[in-house]
Amino acid sequence: MFRAIREQIDTIFREDPAAKSVIEILFCYPGFHAILLHRLAHKLYKAGFTTLARIISQVSRSLTGIEIHPGAQIGRRFFIDHGMGVVIGETTIIGDDCLLYQGVTLGGTGKEKGKRHPTLGNNVIIGSGAKVLGNITIGDHVRIGAGSVVLKPVPDHSTVVGVPGRVVRSRLDNEEVLEHAKLPDPEGQAIEQLAQRVEQLEDIVRELSERLAQSPRNSGGGSSA
């Protein structure tokens, strides 16, 4: 338990430049509290004390604003930054070294039975307000932009943005930072391409109109009878 706490504190220092001291983390980081309470609730859930585990998860939800079902499997060095509004479903599986920002949902898509929540690989970062829904697999080193809605599996080393989420970049490195200011905008790119195409068509129409106006038939210079 103490080793897990120490590892969690080290993770927060590594991921959050705002963390100044161990005391600050112990008292002021709801993600830290939610993860530790989930570790306890998950052990009880696996041991068959499901009601007690749910009670602990609900207490954690009230205290932190983060809802993690005790059945969810979470790997090591997991960090929830800020955390308010995060929801993690029962059959979710999260790998090691993953990072979630506030408002993220790892949820289902309906009332299906069995495995119905996402599986996250290692080193996954999910931006604020993103929704990952259904029994899908998110590969290792995936970055999901803020506000995205992901409904399909995502391969390793990819960046996903948009509604619905689309792969906009296949990453070949292990860069840890999710820089939203540098993410591609697929909708904006599509609109820009359409605007360019319209401009090209206008140029073609203008050129054809000028040729038609200059043709002998329309010049008015024909011979009289």
Short mmCIF file of C-alpha atoms in Angstrom, two decimals:
data_model
loop_
_atom_site.label_atom_id
_atom_site.label_comp_id
_atom_site.label_asym_id
_atom_site.label_seq_id
_atom_site.Cartn_x
_atom_site.Cartn_y
_atom_site.Cartn_z
CA MET A 1 0.00 0.00 0.00
CA PHE A 2 2.76 2.47 0.94
CA ARG A 3 4.64 1.56 -2.24
CA ALA A 4 1.51 2.25 -4.29
CA ILE A 5 1.04 5.62 -2.57
CA ARG A 6 4.67 6.55 -3.18
CA GLU A 7 4.41 5.57 -6.84
CA GLN A 8 1.22 7.59 -7.24
CA ILE A 9 2.85 10.66 -5.69
CA ASP A 10 5.86 10.30 -7.99
CA THR A 11 3.50 10.05 -10.96
CA ILE A 12 1.77 13.30 -10.04
CA PHE A 13 5.10 15.11 -9.69
CA ARG A 14 6.09 13.81 -13.11
CA GLU A 15 2.83 14.68 -14.89
CA ASP A 16 1.75 17.91 -13.19
CA PRO A 17 4.16 20.86 -13.02
CA ALA A 18 1.75 22.57 -10.60
CA ALA A 19 2.48 20.02 -7.86
CA LYS A 20 4.74 21.67 -5.29
CA SER A 21 4.88 19.29 -2.33
CA VAL A 22 3.80 15.91 -1.00
CA ILE A 23 1.50 17.61 1.51
CA GLU A 24 -0.24 19.47 -1.32
CA ILE A 25 -0.80 16.21 -3.21
CA LEU A 26 -2.09 14.39 -0.13
CA PHE A 27 -4.70 17.04 0.63
CA CYS A 28 -5.48 18.83 -2.63
CA TYR A 29 -5.50 16.29 -5.47
CA PRO A 30 -8.91 14.62 -5.99
CA GLY A 31 -7.46 12.33 -8.66
CA PHE A 32 -5.01 10.99 -6.10
CA HIS A 33 -7.80 10.32 -3.59
CA ALA A 34 -10.06 8.73 -6.22
CA ILE A 35 -7.37 6.32 -7.41
CA LEU A 36 -6.40 5.17 -3.92
CA LEU A 37 -10.04 4.64 -2.94
CA HIS A 38 -10.57 2.73 -6.18
CA ARG A 39 -7.66 0.42 -5.41
CA LEU A 40 -9.36 -0.48 -2.14
CA ALA A 41 -12.82 -0.80 -3.70
CA HIS A 42 -11.49 -2.97 -6.52
CA LYS A 43 -9.88 -5.43 -4.11
CA LEU A 44 -13.17 -5.73 -2.21
CA TYR A 45 -15.10 -6.10 -5.48
CA LYS A 46 -12.84 -8.93 -6.64
CA ALA A 47 -13.20 -10.60 -3.25
CA GLY A 48 -16.98 -10.66 -3.60
CA PHE A 49 -17.85 -7.70 -1.35
CA THR A 50 -19.53 -5.90 -4.22
CA THR A 51 -21.97 -3.81 -2.19
CA LEU A 52 -19.26 -2.51 0.14
CA ALA A 53 -17.10 -1.79 -2.89
CA ARG A 54 -19.90 0.22 -4.50
CA ILE A 55 -20.43 2.16 -1.29
CA ILE A 56 -16.75 3.12 -1.24
CA SER A 57 -16.89 4.16 -4.89
CA GLN A 58 -19.92 6.33 -4.19
CA VAL A 59 -18.20 7.97 -1.23
CA SER A 60 -15.22 8.62 -3.48
CA ARG A 61 -17.54 10.11 -6.12
CA SER A 62 -19.08 12.46 -3.56
CA LEU A 63 -15.68 13.59 -2.30
CA THR A 64 -13.83 13.92 -5.60
CA GLY A 65 -16.37 14.30 -8.41
CA ILE A 66 -14.76 11.28 -10.08
CA GLU A 67 -16.83 8.14 -10.64
CA ILE A 68 -14.89 4.90 -11.05
CA HIS A 69 -16.79 1.63 -10.93
CA PRO A 70 -15.00 -0.78 -8.57
CA GLY A 71 -14.97 -3.42 -11.30
CA ALA A 72 -12.73 -1.32 -13.56
CA GLN A 73 -9.17 -2.61 -13.95
CA ILE A 74 -6.57 0.15 -13.75
CA GLY A 75 -2.84 -0.26 -14.28
CA ARG A 76 0.08 1.40 -12.53
CA ARG A 77 1.00 5.09 -12.53
CA PHE A 78 -2.49 6.17 -13.59
CA PHE A 79 -3.13 9.91 -13.23
CA ILE A 80 -6.35 11.91 -13.40
CA ASP A 81 -5.58 15.62 -13.78
CA HIS A 82 -8.19 17.82 -12.03
CA GLY A 83 -10.70 15.03 -12.56
CA MET A 84 -14.12 16.62 -12.06
CA GLY A 85 -16.71 14.75 -14.13
CA VAL A 86 -14.55 11.75 -15.04
CA VAL A 87 -16.59 8.53 -15.41
CA ILE A 88 -15.01 5.08 -15.79
CA GLY A 89 -17.32 2.12 -16.40
CA GLU A 90 -17.36 -1.33 -14.85
CA THR A 91 -15.61 -3.36 -17.56
CA THR A 92 -13.05 -0.70 -18.46
CA ILE A 93 -9.43 -1.88 -18.62
CA ILE A 94 -6.68 0.74 -18.39
CA GLY A 95 -2.99 -0.01 -18.97
CA ASP A 96 0.05 1.54 -17.31
CA ASP A 97 1.10 5.20 -17.41
CA CYS A 98 -2.22 6.56 -18.69
CA LEU A 99 -3.41 10.13 -18.19
CA LEU A 100 -7.00 11.43 -18.18
CA TYR A 101 -8.10 15.06 -17.96
CA GLN A 102 -11.35 16.38 -16.52
CA GLY A 103 -14.69 15.39 -18.01
CA VAL A 104 -13.47 12.20 -19.70
CA THR A 105 -15.95 9.33 -20.04
CA LEU A 106 -14.92 5.72 -20.59
CA GLY A 107 -18.41 4.35 -21.03
CA GLY A 108 -20.73 1.95 -22.84
CA THR A 109 -23.07 2.49 -25.75
CA GLY A 110 -26.20 0.78 -24.45
CA LYS A 111 -27.49 -2.05 -22.30
CA GLU A 112 -25.27 -4.78 -23.76
CA LYS A 113 -23.95 -7.47 -21.45
CA GLY A 114 -20.39 -8.60 -20.79
CA LYS A 115 -17.41 -6.48 -21.86
CA ARG A 116 -19.01 -3.20 -22.84
CA HIS A 117 -16.44 -0.54 -21.96
CA PRO A 118 -13.13 0.49 -23.57
CA THR A 119 -9.73 -1.11 -23.16
CA LEU A 120 -6.85 1.37 -23.03
CA GLY A 121 -3.28 0.35 -23.77
CA ASN A 122 -0.19 1.81 -22.13
CA ASN A 123 0.79 5.50 -22.26
CA VAL A 124 -2.62 6.74 -23.42
CA ILE A 125 -3.54 10.41 -22.95
CA ILE A 126 -7.18 11.53 -23.23
CA GLY A 127 -7.99 15.25 -23.37
CA SER A 128 -10.68 17.16 -21.49
CA GLY A 129 -14.28 16.20 -22.22
CA ALA A 130 -13.44 13.34 -24.57
CA LYS A 131 -15.76 10.32 -24.69
CA VAL A 132 -14.53 6.81 -25.47
CA LEU A 133 -17.54 4.54 -25.78
CA GLY A 134 -18.13 0.83 -26.23
CA ASN A 135 -16.04 -2.32 -26.18
CA ILE A 136 -13.20 -0.90 -28.27
CA THR A 137 -9.43 -1.06 -27.92
CA ILE A 138 -7.30 2.06 -27.77
CA GLY A 139 -3.71 1.17 -28.61
CA ASP A 140 -0.47 2.09 -26.88
CA HIS A 141 0.79 5.69 -27.03
CA VAL A 142 -2.53 7.00 -28.36
CA ARG A 143 -3.50 10.66 -27.92
CA ILE A 144 -7.17 11.66 -27.98
CA GLY A 145 -7.94 15.37 -28.35
CA ALA A 146 -10.29 17.32 -26.11
CA GLY A 147 -13.99 16.94 -26.88
CA SER A 148 -13.53 13.96 -29.20
CA VAL A 149 -16.04 11.10 -29.32
CA VAL A 150 -14.29 7.82 -30.09
CA LEU A 151 -16.48 4.91 -31.19
CA LYS A 152 -14.02 2.73 -33.11
CA PRO A 153 -10.72 1.03 -32.22
CA VAL A 154 -7.58 3.13 -32.51
CA PRO A 155 -4.19 1.68 -33.55
CA ASP A 156 -0.96 2.25 -31.62
CA HIS A 157 0.87 5.59 -31.87
CA SER A 158 -2.12 7.49 -33.25
CA THR A 159 -3.70 10.87 -32.56
CA VAL A 160 -7.51 11.09 -32.69
CA VAL A 161 -9.70 14.21 -32.87
CA GLY A 162 -13.25 15.10 -33.85
CA VAL A 163 -16.85 13.91 -33.54
CA PRO A 164 -16.83 11.10 -34.36
CA GLY A 165 -13.15 10.63 -33.62
CA ARG A 166 -10.85 10.15 -36.58
CA VAL A 167 -7.17 9.29 -36.74
CA VAL A 168 -5.41 12.42 -37.97
CA ARG A 169 -1.84 11.43 -37.26
CA SER A 170 0.10 8.19 -36.98
CA ARG A 171 2.80 8.81 -34.45
CA LEU A 172 6.26 7.38 -34.98
CA ASP A 173 7.71 8.65 -31.72
CA ASN A 174 6.87 8.31 -28.04
CA GLU A 175 6.30 12.00 -27.35
CA GLU A 176 4.34 12.33 -24.12
CA VAL A 177 2.75 15.75 -24.59
CA LEU A 178 -0.76 16.24 -25.99
CA GLU A 179 -0.54 19.74 -27.49
CA HIS A 180 -4.05 20.73 -28.56
CA ALA A 181 -2.82 23.89 -30.29
CA LYS A 182 -0.87 21.72 -32.73
CA LEU A 183 -3.55 19.12 -33.45
CA PRO A 184 -4.94 18.97 -37.00
CA ASP A 185 -8.51 20.14 -37.56
CA PRO A 186 -10.15 17.68 -40.00
CA GLU A 187 -13.38 19.70 -40.31
CA GLY A 188 -11.45 22.90 -40.94
CA GLN A 189 -9.24 21.17 -43.49
CA ALA A 190 -12.30 19.80 -45.30
CA ILE A 191 -13.90 23.26 -45.45
CA GLU A 192 -10.66 24.79 -46.69
CA GLN A 193 -10.38 22.15 -49.43
CA LEU A 194 -13.99 22.82 -50.49
CA ALA A 195 -13.32 26.55 -50.60
CA GLN A 196 -10.25 25.98 -52.77
CA ARG A 197 -12.24 23.74 -55.11
CA VAL A 198 -15.01 26.33 -55.43
CA GLU A 199 -12.42 28.98 -56.26
CA GLN A 200 -10.92 26.74 -58.94
CA LEU A 201 -14.35 26.09 -60.47
CA GLU A 202 -15.12 29.83 -60.47
CA ASP A 203 -11.87 30.47 -62.35
CA ILE A 204 -12.80 27.82 -64.93
CA VAL A 205 -16.30 29.28 -65.39
CA ARG A 206 -14.85 32.80 -65.72
CA GLU A 207 -12.35 31.63 -68.34
CA LEU A 208 -15.03 29.81 -70.34
CA SER A 209 -17.29 32.86 -70.22
CA GLU A 210 -14.50 35.09 -71.55
CA ARG A 211 -13.74 32.65 -74.39
CA LEU A 212 -17.42 32.46 -75.28
CA ALA A 213 -17.70 36.25 -75.36
CA GLN A 214 -14.66 36.51 -77.67
CA SER A 215 -15.81 33.86 -80.16
CA PRO A 216 -16.72 35.04 -83.77
CA ARG A 217 -20.32 33.90 -83.38
CA ASN A 218 -20.84 36.38 -80.54
CA SER A 219 -18.62 39.21 -81.85
CA GLY A 220 -21.36 40.69 -84.11
CA GLY A 221 -18.88 41.05 -87.04
CA GLY A 222 -20.53 38.60 -89.52
CA SER A 223 -21.23 39.61 -93.26
CA SER A 224 -24.66 40.91 -94.29
CA ALA A 225 -26.79 39.43 -97.07
#
